Coordinates of C-alpha atoms and ligand atoms in Angstrom, one line a residue:
X505 CA 8.5 148.0 73.8
X506 CA 7.2 149.3 77.0
X507 CA 7.5 147.3 80.0
X508 CA 5.4 147.9 83.2
X509 CA 7.3 149.8 85.8
X510 CA 8.4 147.5 88.3
X511 CA 6.8 147.5 92.4
X512 CA 8.9 150.0 93.8
X513 CA 8.7 148.9 97.5
X514 CA 9.4 145.3 96.3
X515 CA 13.4 144.6 96.3
X516 CA 14.7 142.8 93.8
X517 CA 15.0 139.4 94.6
X518 CA 18.5 139.0 95.8
X519 CA 20.1 135.9 94.6
X520 CA 22.7 134.5 97.0
X521 CA 25.9 133.0 95.9
X522 CA 28.5 131.5 97.7
X523 CA 28.5 128.6 100.4
X524 CA 26.0 129.3 102.6
X525 CA 25.4 126.4 105.2
X526 CA 22.2 127.3 106.9
X527 CA 19.0 128.6 105.3
X528 CA 16.8 130.3 107.7
X529 CA 15.6 133.0 105.3
X530 CA 11.8 131.7 103.8
X531 CA 10.1 130.3 106.6
X532 CA 10.3 126.7 105.1
X533 CA 9.9 123.6 107.0
X534 CA 13.5 122.3 108.2
X535 CA 12.5 118.7 107.7
X536 CA 11.9 117.1 104.2
X537 CA 9.4 114.1 104.1
X538 CA 10.1 111.1 105.9
X539 CA 11.5 108.4 103.4
X540 CA 8.4 106.1 104.0
X541 CA 5.8 109.0 103.1
X542 CA 7.9 109.8 99.7
X543 CA 7.8 106.2 99.1
X544 CA 3.9 106.2 99.6
X545 CA 3.7 109.6 97.2
X546 CA 5.9 107.6 94.7
X547 CA 3.6 104.6 94.7
X548 CA 0.5 107.2 94.1
X549 CA 2.8 108.9 91.4
X550 CA 3.7 105.6 89.7
X551 CA -0.4 105.2 88.9
X552 CA -1.0 108.6 87.6
X553 CA -0.9 108.9 83.8
X554 CA 1.2 111.8 83.4
X555 CA 0.0 112.7 79.6
X556 CA -3.4 113.7 81.1
X557 CA -4.0 117.1 82.3
X558 CA -5.0 117.4 86.1
X559 CA -8.4 117.4 87.3
X560 CA -10.0 120.8 86.3
X561 CA -11.4 121.7 89.5
X562 CA -9.0 119.5 91.7
X563 CA -11.8 117.6 93.1
X564 CA -9.8 115.1 94.7
X565 CA -7.9 117.4 96.9
X566 CA -10.6 119.4 97.6
X567 CA -12.5 116.7 99.0
X568 CA -9.7 115.6 101.1
X569 CA -9.2 118.8 102.4
X570 CA -13.0 119.5 103.3
X571 CA -12.9 116.1 104.9
X572 CA -10.1 117.4 107.2
X573 CA -11.8 120.3 108.2
X574 CA -15.5 118.9 108.3
X575 CA -16.4 121.3 105.5
X576 CA -17.8 120.8 101.9
X577 CA -15.6 120.6 98.9
X578 CA -17.8 123.6 97.4
X579 CA -16.2 125.6 100.5
X580 CA -12.7 124.8 99.2
X581 CA -10.5 126.0 96.3
X582 CA -7.0 124.8 96.0
X583 CA -4.0 126.6 93.8
X584 CA -0.5 126.8 92.8
X585 CA 0.5 127.7 96.3
X586 CA -0.8 130.4 98.6
X587 CA 0.8 133.4 96.2
X588 CA -1.4 132.2 93.2
X589 CA -4.2 132.5 95.3
X590 CA -3.5 135.7 96.4
X591 CA -3.1 136.9 92.9
X592 CA -6.4 135.8 91.8
X593 CA -8.3 137.1 95.0
X594 CA -6.8 140.6 94.6
X595 CA -8.6 140.5 90.9
X596 CA -11.9 139.0 91.9
X597 CA -13.4 141.6 94.0
X598 CA -14.6 145.0 92.6
X599 CA -13.9 148.2 94.8
X600 CA -11.5 151.1 94.8
X601 CA -8.4 149.7 96.8
X602 CA -7.5 146.6 98.7
X603 CA -6.4 147.6 102.5
X604 CA -3.2 145.7 103.9
X605 CA -1.7 146.3 107.6
X606 CA 2.0 146.7 107.3
X607 CA 4.4 145.3 108.5
X608 CA 3.4 142.3 106.9
X609 CA 3.4 139.9 104.1
X610 CA 4.6 141.8 101.1
X611 CA 2.6 139.8 98.2
X612 CA -0.8 141.5 98.9
X613 CA 1.0 144.9 97.8
X614 CA 2.8 143.3 95.1
X615 CA 0.0 141.9 93.5
X616 CA -2.2 144.8 93.8
X617 CA 0.3 147.2 92.3
X618 CA 0.9 144.8 89.5
X619 CA -2.8 144.9 88.8
X620 CA -3.0 148.6 89.0
X621 CA -5.2 148.3 92.1
X622 CA -4.5 151.0 94.8
X623 CA -3.6 150.1 98.5
X624 CA -4.5 151.5 101.5
X625 CA -2.4 150.8 104.4
X626 CA -4.0 151.0 107.7
X627 CA -0.6 150.0 110.2
X628 CA -0.5 147.8 113.4
X629 CA 0.1 149.5 116.4
X630 CA 3.6 149.3 118.4
X631 CA 2.7 146.1 119.4
X632 CA 1.8 144.9 115.9
X633 CA -1.7 144.4 116.3
X634 CA -4.5 145.2 113.7
X635 CA -7.0 148.3 114.7
X636 CA -10.6 146.8 113.8
X637 CA -12.3 150.1 114.0
X638 CA -9.7 152.1 111.7
X639 CA -9.7 149.4 109.2
X640 CA -13.5 149.2 109.0
X641 CA -13.5 153.1 108.6
X642 CA -11.8 151.9 104.9
X643 CA -14.0 149.0 104.5
X644 CA -16.9 150.8 102.4
X645 CA -15.0 151.4 99.2
X646 CA -12.4 148.6 99.7
X647 CA -12.5 145.4 97.4
X648 CA -10.6 143.2 99.9
X649 CA -8.8 143.5 103.6
X650 CA -6.0 141.3 104.1
X651 CA -5.4 140.2 107.7
X652 CA -2.4 138.2 108.3
X653 CA -2.7 135.7 111.5
X654 CA -0.1 134.7 112.6
X655 CA 1.5 137.9 110.8
X656 CA 4.6 137.6 109.0
X657 CA 7.2 138.6 109.6
X658 CA 6.0 139.8 113.2
X659 CA 5.2 136.4 114.4
X660 CA 2.6 137.3 116.5
X661 CA -1.8 136.4 116.1
X662 CA -4.3 139.1 115.6
X663 CA -6.9 139.3 118.2
X664 CA -10.3 137.6 117.1
X665 CA -12.3 140.8 118.4
X666 CA -10.5 143.0 116.3
X667 CA -10.9 140.6 113.2
X668 CA -14.8 140.7 114.0
X669 CA -15.3 144.2 114.1
X670 CA -13.9 144.1 110.4
X671 CA -16.0 140.9 109.3
X672 CA -19.1 143.0 110.9
X673 CA -18.7 145.6 107.9
X674 CA -19.4 143.1 105.4
X675 CA -16.3 143.6 103.3
X676 CA -14.5 140.8 102.0
X677 CA -11.6 139.8 104.5
X678 CA -8.9 137.4 103.3
X679 CA -7.4 136.0 106.5
X680 CA -4.3 134.5 105.5
X681 CA -3.5 131.6 108.4
X682 CA -0.2 130.2 106.3
X683 CA 1.2 130.1 110.0
X684 CA -2.1 128.7 111.7
X685 CA -0.7 125.4 112.6
X686 CA 2.1 126.8 114.7
X687 CA -0.5 129.2 116.5
X688 CA -3.1 126.5 117.2
X689 CA -5.7 129.5 116.5
X690 CA -8.0 129.9 113.7
X691 CA -11.0 131.7 112.5
X692 CA -12.5 128.5 110.5
X693 CA -15.3 128.2 113.0
X694 CA -16.4 131.6 111.7
X695 CA -16.8 130.5 108.3
X696 CA -20.4 129.5 109.1
X697 CA -21.3 132.9 110.2
X698 CA -19.7 135.4 107.8
X699 CA -19.9 134.5 103.9
X700 CA -17.5 137.6 103.8
X701 CA -14.7 135.7 105.3
X702 CA -11.7 133.7 102.9
X703 CA -9.5 131.7 104.9
X704 CA -5.9 131.1 103.2
X705 CA -3.9 128.0 104.1
X706 CA -0.6 126.6 102.4
X707 CA 1.0 123.5 102.4
X708 CA 4.2 125.4 102.3
X709 CA 5.0 125.7 106.1
X710 CA 3.9 123.3 108.6
X711 CA 3.4 120.4 105.9
X712 CA 6.9 120.5 104.5
X713 CA 5.9 121.1 100.6
X714 CA 7.2 124.4 99.8
X715 CA 8.7 122.9 96.9
X716 CA 5.4 121.1 95.8
X717 CA 3.5 124.3 95.5
X718 CA 0.0 123.9 96.8
X719 CA -2.2 126.1 98.8
X720 CA -6.0 126.4 99.3
X721 CA -8.8 128.8 100.3
X722 CA -11.8 127.9 102.5
X723 CA -14.8 130.2 101.8
X724 CA -18.6 130.4 101.1
X725 CA -19.5 128.4 98.2
X726 CA -20.4 131.5 96.1
X727 CA -16.8 132.9 96.5
X728 CA -15.4 129.3 95.5
X729 CA -17.4 129.6 92.3
X730 CA -16.4 132.5 91.3
X731 CA -12.7 131.9 91.8
X732 CA -13.0 128.6 89.7
X733 CA -14.4 131.2 87.0
X734 CA -11.1 133.2 86.5
X735 CA -8.5 130.7 87.9
X736 CA -6.2 129.4 85.1
X737 CA -7.8 126.0 84.7
X738 CA -4.5 123.7 85.1
X739 CA -2.2 125.8 87.3
X740 CA -2.3 122.8 90.2
X741 CA -0.7 120.0 88.7
X742 CA -1.2 116.5 89.5
X743 CA 1.8 115.5 91.1
X744 CA 1.2 118.1 93.5
X745 CA -2.3 117.4 94.3
X746 CA -1.4 113.5 95.2
X747 CA 1.4 114.5 97.0
X748 CA -0.6 117.4 99.0
X749 CA -3.6 114.8 99.4
X750 CA -0.7 112.0 101.2
X751 CA 0.6 114.5 103.5
X752 CA -3.1 115.3 104.9
X753 CA -3.1 111.7 105.9
X754 CA 0.1 112.2 107.8
X755 CA -1.2 115.2 110.1
X756 CA 0.5 113.4 113.2
X757 CA 3.8 113.7 111.4
X758 CA 3.0 117.4 110.6
X759 CA 2.1 118.3 114.3
X760 CA 5.1 116.2 115.6
X761 CA 7.5 118.5 113.6
X762 CA 5.4 121.5 114.6
X763 CA 5.8 121.1 118.3
X764 CA 9.8 120.3 117.7
X765 CA 9.6 123.9 115.9
X766 CA 7.8 125.5 118.7
X767 CA 10.4 124.3 121.4
X768 CA 13.1 125.0 119.3
X769 CA 11.4 128.8 118.7
X770 CA 11.0 129.3 122.5
X771 CA 14.5 127.9 123.1
X772 CA 16.0 130.8 120.9
X773 CA 13.4 133.3 121.9
X774 CA 14.5 132.9 125.8
X775 CA 18.3 133.4 124.9
X776 CA 17.2 136.5 123.1
X777 CA 14.2 138.0 125.0
X778 CA 15.9 141.5 124.7
X779 CA 15.8 141.6 121.0
X780 CA 13.2 139.1 119.9
X781 CA 9.5 139.5 119.7
X782 CA 7.0 136.9 121.0
X783 CA 5.8 134.3 118.1
X784 CA 3.1 132.1 117.3
X785 CA 4.8 130.9 113.9
X786 CA 7.9 129.0 112.7
X787 CA 10.4 132.4 112.7
X788 CA 11.3 135.1 115.2
X789 CA 11.3 138.8 114.3
X790 CA 14.8 140.2 115.8
X791 CA 15.6 143.7 116.7
X792 CA 19.3 143.0 115.4
X793 CA 21.1 144.4 112.5
X794 CA 22.9 141.1 111.9
X795 CA 22.2 140.2 108.5
X796 CA 25.6 140.7 107.0
X797 CA 27.3 139.2 110.0
X798 CA 25.4 135.9 109.8
X799 CA 26.1 135.9 106.2
X800 CA 29.6 135.7 106.8
X801 CA 29.1 132.9 109.2
X802 CA 27.4 131.1 106.4
X803 CA 23.8 131.7 107.8
X804 CA 20.9 133.3 105.6
X805 CA 18.3 135.1 107.4
X806 CA 15.8 137.4 106.1
X807 CA 16.5 141.3 105.9
X808 CA 13.7 143.5 106.3
X809 CA 13.1 146.8 105.4
X810 CA 10.9 150.0 105.9
X811 CA 10.1 150.5 109.4
X812 CA 11.8 147.1 110.3
X813 CA 14.9 148.0 108.6
X814 CA 17.7 146.9 111.3
X815 CA 15.4 143.9 112.2
X816 CA 15.9 140.6 110.9
X817 CA 13.5 137.7 110.7
X818 CA 14.8 134.0 111.4
X819 CA 13.1 130.9 110.5
X820 CA 13.4 128.1 113.2
X821 CA 15.6 125.3 111.9
X822 CA 16.9 121.9 112.9
X823 CA 18.3 121.9 116.5
X824 CA 22.0 122.0 115.3
X825 CA 21.4 125.0 112.7
X826 CA 19.8 126.6 115.8
X827 CA 22.9 126.1 118.0
X828 CA 24.9 127.7 115.0
X829 CA 22.7 130.5 114.8
X830 CA 22.6 131.2 118.5
X831 CA 26.2 131.0 119.0
X832 CA 26.5 133.5 116.1
X833 CA 24.2 136.0 117.5
X834 CA 26.2 135.8 120.8
X835 CA 29.4 136.4 119.0
X836 CA 27.6 139.3 117.2
X837 CA 26.1 140.8 120.5
X838 CA 29.7 140.5 122.2
X839 CA 31.2 142.3 119.5
X840 CA 29.0 145.0 119.7
X841 CA 28.6 145.6 116.0
Ligands
PLP304 C1 4.5 131.5 103.0 C2 2.9 132.3 102.8 C3 2.2 132.0 102.2 C4 2.1 131.2 100.9 O1 3.4 130.9 100.5 P1 3.1 129.7 99.3 O2 4.4 128.8 99.5 O3 2.9 130.4 98.2 O4 1.9 128.8 99.8 C5 1.0 133.2 102.2 N1 1.2 134.0 103.1 C6 1.9 134.3 103.9 C7 1.9 135.2 105.2 C8 3.4 133.5 104.1 O5 4.1 133.6 104.8

């Protein structure tokens, strides 16, 4: 038996045991769906035949997303979470390598390595901003350039003029906007002009549906068609499709929570300004080596590695959870650990 080597820089997933009270490690929404919306979903599910395969091209959900953005369903693809979409995108285009901009989301690197596709890294500058000119230099031989805005784990958005420099080379750009609802910034308006732009979104963060697994792409029709030619046909199940569609009709609830999370984020940021980086997402990057200390307090955050070792990424939770985090971090700082 020969097993493909593990991807080196991808730390084995640490399964945490013990009685942790507060989970601020995965950038989830701290709020589950309101009971009335759950009931509405259950009503829809009751009408759904469980014995049938889901719609093969997921048209009902694609139409709903298209209507939401004023696009055509032919410009929308949906999949089993953003991660599944990324795994297909990595393989869809030809080229010598993919380009990533570390420190950023690890899944681009993960899927490239898994598919034995080389990765060229064009690091972010000291303020975690992309350098459009440097990326453009690598564009010619690249299959895809991944840009993340707001970026995970740093929380900042990327300047439009830098993104434009990359788009103008004609290389396929996957612009990962998983946290765009929190920043209020998007490049969706550029889809009209750039056939090489693919925008990735997810229902996992602002829409509170991390457990349901749904993400979508917005792009030129030709890319969407190509995507459906390689996609596993039934990976987005009918239950999730219905759930996501119902949530699109409750954008007011989504935005109410987004605003709550933004307020809480700023409250925490102000208290730890010397250690936290400004964020336009639902988390904060902090230059505090407090991972183990917080675990002992029952608070789980994300430990980071590489150039961000001794940093933590903290998801914004509910007010009470954030209070506990604030108190624990104050104690950590006073103790001078
Ligand atoms: C969370 C996240 C995604 C997608 O997550 P899914 O749950 O798989 O939809 C994509 N990109 C970034 C940067 C993320 O943080």
